[in-house]
Each structure stands twice: as C-alpha cells, then as structure tokens.
C-alpha cells in the first residue's frame, strides 16, 4: 500500500499595467525583442528629490548637482530592459505550459502508442524559458561560457541554437568532469555540461516530463516534480502504521549513474518516444564524453551526474528495470502486505569549482 502526494505548482506571475503594456514615456512597448538604439526617450527620468547629503552650497555647484542627480533613483534604459526581459520570461513560461498541455492531450488520445512528433515543441520560447531557469552563478562547462555572457545577444543566440537543433546541426560538447567529496570520504564524479547543452536538455526535459509523469508509478519519488524524500518517508510511515510490518529492507544501487547501459536506456525511451530526432538528441548527450584534466574520455555507459537530462533518464531506466518488476512481483508473488518506496538518497550539495 502506498500513498501518493501530488503538489501542484501554482506559480503566478503578475505584471503591472506599466510593465505589461506601456513604457515609461507612455508609448506602447513591443513584446518582441528588437535591437535598441539610444534615443531621447531612453534618457533616465530623474525625480526632483535630491540624494541625501547632497551639498550644493560649495563653489562647484554644477559638479555637485551632476553627482547628486546620478545618485537619485530613476527609471531609464536599464529598468525598461529589465521589464522587457521579465515580459519575455513570462511569455516563455506560458508557451512551455501550452506545449505541455498539448502533449498531455496527445497522451490521453494515444495511451499505448508511440509519440512520433515531439521535437517541434522545442521552440525559441521553450529555449528561452530553459535559459532563464538555469542557475546564473553555475560553474561553466568546457565552453567556458557563463550565463551572463550568453545573455548578451540572447535572442540571436537562441534563434541560432533553435535552427541548429531542428536542422540536426546541433552538437553536444563533452562534460567537464570534477570530483566532489562524499560523506564517506570517497569522491563522486560530477559532469558539468556546456551552457547550450544545458539549455537544450532543460527544454527537452520540459517536453518529456508530462509524457513520463503519466507512466511512472506511484511509489517512485526520486527526481519528480512535486515529490521529495519527505513525501517518500510520509508514505512509508503511513504504510507501516496501517499494516503489520515485520521486515524493512533498505537497498542502495551503487554507482547507478555511472553504470547505466546506453543501449538499454535508448530501448526503454523508444517504448514511448517514436520521434527519431529526440532519440538522436539523447544519443548525442550519452555519447558526448567527458573532459578530465584536459583529456577527452569516451563514455560507453552511464550518464553524467550534474547534467540536466540525467535525472529524467535515470528515472526512465529504473521505471523499466525496477519499478515495473517490483509492481508485478508484489501482485503475483508476494504474500501479505508489501510496501514499496523508491526515492533518491539525499546528498549534501557542493558547488563544483
């Protein structure tokens, strides 16, 4: 017996009428990104109130007035660009939500059939939402490109990336491997993906998540939206309190991420995903390899810990290897009550250098 805990994400973004429709000069702002040129309306509007401690009694009156004006809070080009960025971010999230809803409808219509058209849901809006969802201070990958650097000329970069993904010209880069300490003193390999790889993987996770959330079983709690180790412990405590339990078996899969079979993982994905372009993307990420101490190493098994796509791929693998088997064994072989709870073990987060 198990207990499901589902928590809906009710994130609501609010835009003021000023940020949504009009600029500071009263003109209607275009929602689409554009190249900007400095005009008269771009100059900051400075409030009348001067900065504190602004001394205008000295002989250098003009200089002091200029300094005081610079210190006074005002809204100018920077604020308007921030408003535009916030609007684009909101529009991107809405676009991703709409794509996920269409995928859910397709799943309802084709419960047992393969989904053969998914890549077209990876749009510029989806890539933009993925970019803004990344950690801004995360360590860079082998490309050495940071979040802030990629944000410069973002729309042109995303349009180019979108075109490469759909033409098949996108190439995954090796992950930069770093080692972080485990609580027992051993080292855990961490793969740091290049920034564009993170963006495309995150956009693909947003598309595949509704597909597999409809497939995963209720006792699976690891790396799933709205679920955590706390939910797993609650379900276990509820089951133990309501049933006669004499034995508790706690098992851990050693070096799981490092030993996932690429061949079987792709076969498992193909059970539900019939879009060959999506399968090719997953193969590219699995075969991208790692870069360790300047040496590129080919990967024949495993998926890098730290890659955005890895938790979902690991859950897909365990769904077919363990969850379905445990479910069938519990129904056909076990005697009495059997409680199954699968979750990820909590690890202390360490930022990679």
Short mmCIF file of C-alpha atoms in Angstrom, two decimals:
data_model
loop_
_atom_site.label_atom_id
_atom_site.label_comp_id
_atom_site.label_asym_id
_atom_site.label_seq_id
_atom_site.Cartn_x
_atom_site.Cartn_y
_atom_site.Cartn_z
CA UNK A 1 0.00 0.00 0.00
CA UNK A 2 1.33 3.40 -0.81
CA UNK A 3 0.23 6.96 -0.51
CA UNK A 4 0.61 9.47 -3.27
CA UNK A 5 1.47 13.06 -2.62
CA UNK A 6 0.94 15.42 -5.51
CA UNK A 7 1.61 19.09 -5.10
CA UNK A 8 0.57 21.36 -7.91
CA UNK A 9 2.81 24.19 -9.00
CA UNK A 10 0.72 27.33 -8.79
CA UNK A 11 3.30 29.90 -9.71
CA UNK A 12 1.52 33.01 -10.96
CA UNK A 13 3.43 35.88 -12.46
CA UNK A 14 1.86 39.31 -12.13
CA UNK A 15 2.64 42.13 -14.49
CA UNK A 16 1.64 45.69 -13.76
CA UNK A 17 -0.07 47.65 -16.47
CA UNK A 18 3.06 49.69 -16.80
CA UNK A 19 5.36 46.69 -17.28
CA UNK A 20 2.85 44.85 -19.48
CA UNK A 21 1.69 47.40 -21.98
CA UNK A 22 3.40 50.76 -21.78
CA UNK A 23 6.85 52.14 -21.38
CA UNK A 24 7.82 54.97 -19.08
CA UNK A 25 7.07 57.56 -21.74
CA UNK A 26 3.52 56.27 -22.30
CA UNK A 27 4.26 54.60 -25.66
CA UNK A 28 3.19 51.03 -26.27
CA UNK A 29 6.13 48.62 -25.99
CA UNK A 30 6.60 45.82 -28.49
CA UNK A 31 6.54 42.34 -26.92
CA UNK A 32 9.03 41.03 -29.48
CA UNK A 33 12.78 41.51 -28.92
CA UNK A 34 14.42 44.15 -31.08
CA UNK A 35 17.71 45.89 -31.44
CA UNK A 36 17.65 49.11 -29.49
CA UNK A 37 19.26 52.44 -30.29
CA UNK A 38 19.71 55.26 -27.83
CA UNK A 39 17.07 57.96 -28.28
CA UNK A 40 15.83 60.93 -26.27
CA UNK A 41 13.22 58.82 -24.55
CA UNK A 42 15.98 56.50 -23.32
CA UNK A 43 17.49 59.07 -21.01
CA UNK A 44 16.70 58.46 -17.34
CA UNK A 45 13.79 60.33 -15.76
CA UNK A 46 15.18 61.71 -12.52
CA UNK A 47 12.92 62.56 -9.56
CA UNK A 48 13.03 66.07 -8.17
CA UNK A 49 14.21 64.88 -4.75
CA UNK A 50 17.99 65.04 -4.47
CA UNK A 51 20.19 62.43 -2.85
CA UNK A 52 20.79 62.65 0.88
CA UNK A 53 23.73 64.75 1.99
CA UNK A 54 24.00 66.44 -1.41
CA UNK A 55 25.84 69.68 -0.61
CA UNK A 56 25.05 72.35 -3.23
CA UNK A 57 26.43 75.29 -1.29
CA UNK A 58 30.01 74.95 -2.50
CA UNK A 59 31.53 76.73 -5.43
CA UNK A 60 31.45 73.65 -7.65
CA UNK A 61 27.66 73.85 -7.89
CA UNK A 62 27.34 72.30 -11.34
CA UNK A 63 29.57 69.37 -10.45
CA UNK A 64 27.70 68.69 -7.21
CA UNK A 65 24.33 68.86 -8.99
CA UNK A 66 25.53 66.33 -11.52
CA UNK A 67 26.79 63.98 -8.77
CA UNK A 68 23.55 64.32 -6.81
CA UNK A 69 21.48 63.65 -9.89
CA UNK A 70 23.44 60.47 -10.60
CA UNK A 71 22.74 59.22 -7.08
CA UNK A 72 19.00 59.83 -7.19
CA UNK A 73 16.89 56.78 -8.03
CA UNK A 74 15.39 56.99 -11.51
CA UNK A 75 13.97 54.70 -14.19
CA UNK A 76 15.79 54.57 -17.52
CA UNK A 77 17.11 52.21 -20.13
CA UNK A 78 18.24 49.59 -17.64
CA UNK A 79 14.84 49.40 -15.95
CA UNK A 80 12.99 49.25 -19.25
CA UNK A 81 15.21 46.42 -20.46
CA UNK A 82 14.55 44.58 -17.20
CA UNK A 83 10.80 44.99 -17.72
CA UNK A 84 11.12 43.66 -21.27
CA UNK A 85 13.18 40.70 -20.05
CA UNK A 86 10.58 39.93 -17.39
CA UNK A 87 7.83 40.04 -20.03
CA UNK A 88 9.75 37.69 -22.32
CA UNK A 89 10.38 35.32 -19.43
CA UNK A 90 6.67 35.24 -18.59
CA UNK A 91 5.70 34.68 -22.23
CA UNK A 92 8.22 31.85 -22.47
CA UNK A 93 6.76 30.08 -19.43
CA UNK A 94 3.27 30.43 -20.88
CA UNK A 95 4.46 28.93 -24.17
CA UNK A 96 6.03 25.96 -22.40
CA UNK A 97 2.87 25.39 -20.35
CA UNK A 98 0.76 25.40 -23.50
CA UNK A 99 3.09 22.90 -25.18
CA UNK A 100 2.92 20.61 -22.14
CA UNK A 101 -0.87 20.77 -22.19
CA UNK A 102 -0.94 19.75 -25.86
CA UNK A 103 1.35 16.83 -25.06
CA UNK A 104 -0.95 15.70 -22.23
CA UNK A 105 -3.86 15.76 -24.66
CA UNK A 106 -1.88 13.64 -27.12
CA UNK A 107 -1.06 11.17 -24.34
CA UNK A 108 -4.74 10.89 -23.48
CA UNK A 109 -5.60 10.15 -27.11
CA UNK A 110 -2.72 7.68 -27.58
CA UNK A 111 -2.22 5.94 -24.25
CA UNK A 112 -0.29 2.96 -25.66
CA UNK A 113 1.09 4.34 -28.92
CA UNK A 114 4.46 5.93 -29.53
CA UNK A 115 4.62 9.72 -29.69
CA UNK A 116 6.17 10.47 -33.07
CA UNK A 117 6.09 14.29 -33.19
CA UNK A 118 7.68 15.96 -30.18
CA UNK A 119 10.67 17.98 -31.34
CA UNK A 120 8.52 20.74 -32.83
CA UNK A 121 7.52 21.58 -29.24
CA UNK A 122 11.13 22.72 -28.67
CA UNK A 123 10.64 26.35 -29.64
CA UNK A 124 12.56 29.57 -29.08
CA UNK A 125 10.17 30.30 -26.23
CA UNK A 126 11.00 26.92 -24.72
CA UNK A 127 14.73 27.50 -25.07
CA UNK A 128 14.36 30.96 -23.51
CA UNK A 129 12.41 29.56 -20.57
CA UNK A 130 15.10 26.90 -20.16
CA UNK A 131 17.82 29.56 -20.17
CA UNK A 132 16.12 31.68 -17.51
CA UNK A 133 15.60 28.54 -15.43
CA UNK A 134 19.34 27.87 -15.18
CA UNK A 135 21.43 28.96 -12.22
CA UNK A 136 23.11 32.23 -13.07
CA UNK A 137 26.23 31.58 -11.00
CA UNK A 138 26.73 27.93 -12.03
CA UNK A 139 30.20 26.77 -13.00
CA UNK A 140 30.77 26.84 -16.78
CA UNK A 141 31.41 23.73 -18.85
CA UNK A 142 34.10 23.10 -21.45
CA UNK A 143 32.86 26.08 -23.48
CA UNK A 144 33.71 28.37 -20.54
CA UNK A 145 30.59 30.42 -21.34
CA UNK A 146 28.77 31.82 -18.32
CA UNK A 147 25.08 32.66 -18.01
CA UNK A 148 25.72 36.40 -18.10
CA UNK A 149 27.92 36.13 -21.19
CA UNK A 150 25.28 34.13 -23.06
CA UNK A 151 22.60 36.67 -22.06
CA UNK A 152 24.41 39.26 -24.18
CA UNK A 153 22.66 38.94 -27.55
CA UNK A 154 20.36 36.26 -26.14
CA UNK A 155 17.66 36.37 -28.82
CA UNK A 156 20.12 35.95 -31.68
CA UNK A 157 21.86 33.10 -29.85
CA UNK A 158 18.59 31.29 -29.13
CA UNK A 159 17.38 31.67 -32.72
CA UNK A 160 20.64 30.18 -33.97
CA UNK A 161 20.50 27.35 -31.43
CA UNK A 162 16.88 26.60 -32.34
CA UNK A 163 17.80 26.36 -36.01
CA UNK A 164 20.71 24.01 -35.33
CA UNK A 165 18.57 21.73 -33.16
CA UNK A 166 15.90 21.36 -35.85
CA UNK A 167 18.39 21.03 -38.74
CA UNK A 168 20.32 18.34 -36.91
CA UNK A 169 23.42 20.56 -36.84
CA UNK A 170 23.48 20.85 -33.03
CA UNK A 171 26.50 19.09 -31.49
CA UNK A 172 26.75 18.16 -27.82
CA UNK A 173 30.05 19.01 -26.13
CA UNK A 174 31.84 16.80 -23.58
CA UNK A 175 31.02 17.42 -19.93
CA UNK A 176 33.75 18.91 -17.77
CA UNK A 177 34.40 16.37 -15.04
CA UNK A 178 35.07 17.42 -11.49
CA UNK A 179 35.10 15.35 -8.33
CA UNK A 180 33.26 16.32 -5.16
CA UNK A 181 33.68 14.59 -1.78
CA UNK A 182 31.09 12.14 -0.48
CA UNK A 183 30.18 11.94 3.23
CA UNK A 184 32.12 8.65 3.48
CA UNK A 185 35.30 10.23 2.14
CA UNK A 186 35.07 8.91 -1.41
CA UNK A 187 34.77 11.14 -4.46
CA UNK A 188 31.72 11.49 -6.67
CA UNK A 189 32.28 12.38 -10.35
CA UNK A 190 30.29 15.40 -11.42
CA UNK A 191 29.72 16.27 -15.08
CA UNK A 192 29.34 19.97 -15.89
CA UNK A 193 27.69 20.44 -19.28
CA UNK A 194 28.26 23.33 -21.66
CA UNK A 195 25.71 26.12 -21.42
CA UNK A 196 23.92 25.38 -24.71
CA UNK A 197 23.73 21.70 -23.78
CA UNK A 198 22.06 22.72 -20.51
CA UNK A 199 19.55 24.87 -22.39
CA UNK A 200 18.57 22.17 -24.91
CA UNK A 201 18.45 19.46 -22.23
CA UNK A 202 16.25 21.60 -20.00
CA UNK A 203 13.88 22.34 -22.89
CA UNK A 204 13.71 18.62 -23.67
CA UNK A 205 13.01 17.76 -20.02
CA UNK A 206 10.05 20.15 -20.10
CA UNK A 207 8.68 18.28 -23.13
CA UNK A 208 9.32 14.72 -21.88
CA UNK A 209 8.21 15.24 -18.26
CA UNK A 210 4.43 15.18 -18.98
CA UNK A 211 4.95 12.04 -21.07
CA UNK A 212 6.63 10.08 -18.31
CA UNK A 213 4.70 11.53 -15.39
CA UNK A 214 1.74 9.70 -16.92
CA UNK A 215 3.84 6.48 -16.99
CA UNK A 216 5.71 6.46 -13.67
CA UNK A 217 4.26 4.50 -10.77
CA UNK A 218 3.04 6.00 -7.51
CA UNK A 219 5.83 4.64 -5.29
CA UNK A 220 8.51 6.44 -7.33
CA UNK A 221 9.59 9.65 -5.58
CA UNK A 222 13.07 10.46 -6.86
CA UNK A 223 13.65 13.47 -9.13
CA UNK A 224 9.98 14.04 -9.86
CA UNK A 225 8.10 17.37 -9.78
CA UNK A 226 6.17 17.89 -6.56
CA UNK A 227 7.82 14.90 -4.84
CA UNK A 228 10.74 14.55 -2.46
CA UNK A 229 12.34 12.31 0.13
CA UNK A 230 9.96 13.78 2.72
CA UNK A 231 6.97 12.56 0.72
CA UNK A 232 8.55 9.12 0.49
CA UNK A 233 9.09 8.97 4.25
CA UNK A 234 5.50 10.09 4.85
CA UNK A 235 4.21 7.32 2.58
CA UNK A 236 6.42 4.75 4.33
CA UNK A 237 5.33 5.86 7.80
CA UNK A 238 1.69 5.75 6.76
CA UNK A 239 2.07 2.21 5.40
CA UNK A 240 3.93 0.92 8.45
CA UNK A 241 1.36 2.41 10.81
CA UNK A 242 -1.61 0.88 8.96
CA UNK A 243 -0.18 -2.58 8.18
CA UNK A 244 1.61 -5.36 10.02
CA UNK A 245 5.25 -4.90 9.05
CA UNK A 246 7.93 -7.27 10.36
CA UNK A 247 10.76 -6.68 7.94
CA UNK A 248 12.20 -3.50 6.41
CA UNK A 249 14.67 -3.86 3.54
CA UNK A 250 16.77 -0.82 2.68
CA UNK A 251 18.78 -1.13 -0.54
CA UNK A 252 21.04 1.27 -2.43
CA UNK A 253 22.15 0.95 -6.06
CA UNK A 254 25.88 1.51 -6.07
CA UNK A 255 27.31 3.87 -8.74
CA UNK A 256 23.99 3.83 -10.55
CA UNK A 257 24.51 6.91 -12.72
CA UNK A 258 27.95 5.67 -13.78
CA UNK A 259 26.73 2.24 -14.94
CA UNK A 260 23.51 2.86 -16.84
CA UNK A 261 23.52 0.89 -20.09
CA UNK A 262 23.23 3.24 -23.05
CA UNK A 263 21.78 0.52 -25.25
CA UNK A 264 19.02 -0.45 -22.85
CA UNK A 265 18.25 3.14 -21.90
CA UNK A 266 17.61 4.07 -25.55
CA UNK A 267 15.43 0.96 -25.96
CA UNK A 268 13.39 1.96 -22.92
CA UNK A 269 12.91 5.50 -24.26
CA UNK A 270 11.82 4.10 -27.62
CA UNK A 271 8.97 2.22 -25.93
CA UNK A 272 7.13 5.55 -25.67
CA UNK A 273 9.01 8.02 -27.87
CA UNK A 274 8.83 7.42 -31.60
CA UNK A 275 10.32 10.75 -32.68
CA UNK A 276 13.72 9.75 -34.10
CA UNK A 277 15.03 13.30 -33.77
CA UNK A 278 14.51 13.18 -29.99
CA UNK A 279 16.24 9.79 -29.84
CA UNK A 280 19.21 11.21 -31.77
CA UNK A 281 19.49 14.08 -29.29
CA UNK A 282 19.55 11.66 -26.36
CA UNK A 283 22.23 9.56 -28.10
CA UNK A 284 24.32 12.70 -28.63
CA UNK A 285 24.22 13.54 -24.93
CA UNK A 286 25.05 9.97 -23.90
CA UNK A 287 28.00 9.75 -26.32
CA UNK A 288 29.36 13.26 -25.79
CA UNK A 289 32.04 12.01 -23.41
CA UNK A 290 33.81 13.85 -20.61
CA UNK A 291 36.83 16.12 -20.37
CA UNK A 292 39.06 15.37 -17.39
CA UNK A 293 42.36 17.20 -16.83
CA UNK A 294 42.37 18.28 -20.47
CA UNK A 295 41.89 14.73 -21.78
CA UNK A 296 38.68 13.80 -23.59
CA UNK A 297 37.35 10.42 -22.49
CA UNK A 298 34.78 8.43 -24.46
CA UNK A 299 31.75 7.24 -22.49
CA UNK A 300 30.25 3.83 -23.23
CA UNK A 301 27.94 3.67 -20.22
CA UNK A 302 26.43 5.92 -17.60
CA UNK A 303 25.01 9.42 -17.73
CA UNK A 304 26.84 12.37 -16.10
CA UNK A 305 25.71 13.38 -12.64
CA UNK A 306 25.00 17.08 -12.90
CA UNK A 307 23.57 17.01 -16.42
CA UNK A 308 20.06 18.47 -16.63
CA UNK A 309 18.67 15.46 -18.53
CA UNK A 310 20.29 12.80 -16.28
CA UNK A 311 17.64 12.60 -13.50
CA UNK A 312 14.83 12.02 -16.01
CA UNK A 313 16.83 9.42 -17.95
CA UNK A 314 17.68 7.66 -14.68
CA UNK A 315 14.01 7.55 -13.71
CA UNK A 316 13.06 6.13 -17.12
CA UNK A 317 15.70 3.43 -16.73
CA UNK A 318 14.59 2.50 -13.22
CA UNK A 319 10.93 2.54 -14.25
CA UNK A 320 11.53 -0.37 -16.62
CA UNK A 321 14.31 -2.14 -14.72
CA UNK A 322 12.92 -1.97 -11.18
CA UNK A 323 9.50 -0.33 -10.77
CA UNK A 324 7.52 -2.45 -13.23
CA UNK A 325 9.23 -5.62 -11.98
CA UNK A 326 8.54 -4.74 -8.32
CA UNK A 327 4.92 -3.96 -9.13
CA UNK A 328 4.37 -7.29 -10.88
CA UNK A 329 6.23 -9.28 -8.22
CA UNK A 330 4.17 -7.65 -5.48
CA UNK A 331 0.93 -8.58 -7.23
CA UNK A 332 1.82 -12.13 -8.25
CA UNK A 333 4.45 -13.48 -5.84
CA UNK A 334 4.37 -11.68 -2.52
CA UNK A 335 2.30 -12.89 0.43
CA UNK A 336 0.67 -10.39 2.76
CA UNK A 337 1.24 -6.67 2.55
CA UNK A 338 4.25 -5.25 0.75
CA UNK A 339 5.11 -1.57 0.79
CA UNK A 340 7.47 -0.26 -1.90
CA UNK A 341 9.01 3.21 -1.78
CA UNK A 342 11.75 4.28 -4.20
CA UNK A 343 13.48 7.62 -3.80
CA UNK A 344 16.87 9.19 -4.23
CA UNK A 345 19.24 9.37 -1.30
CA UNK A 346 19.81 12.87 -0.01
CA UNK A 347 23.28 14.26 -0.59
CA UNK A 348 24.78 17.46 0.64
CA UNK A 349 25.14 19.84 -2.29
CA UNK A 350 28.65 21.01 -3.09
CA UNK A 351 29.27 23.58 -5.78
CA UNK A 352 31.77 22.49 -8.40
CA UNK A 353 34.78 24.76 -8.97
#
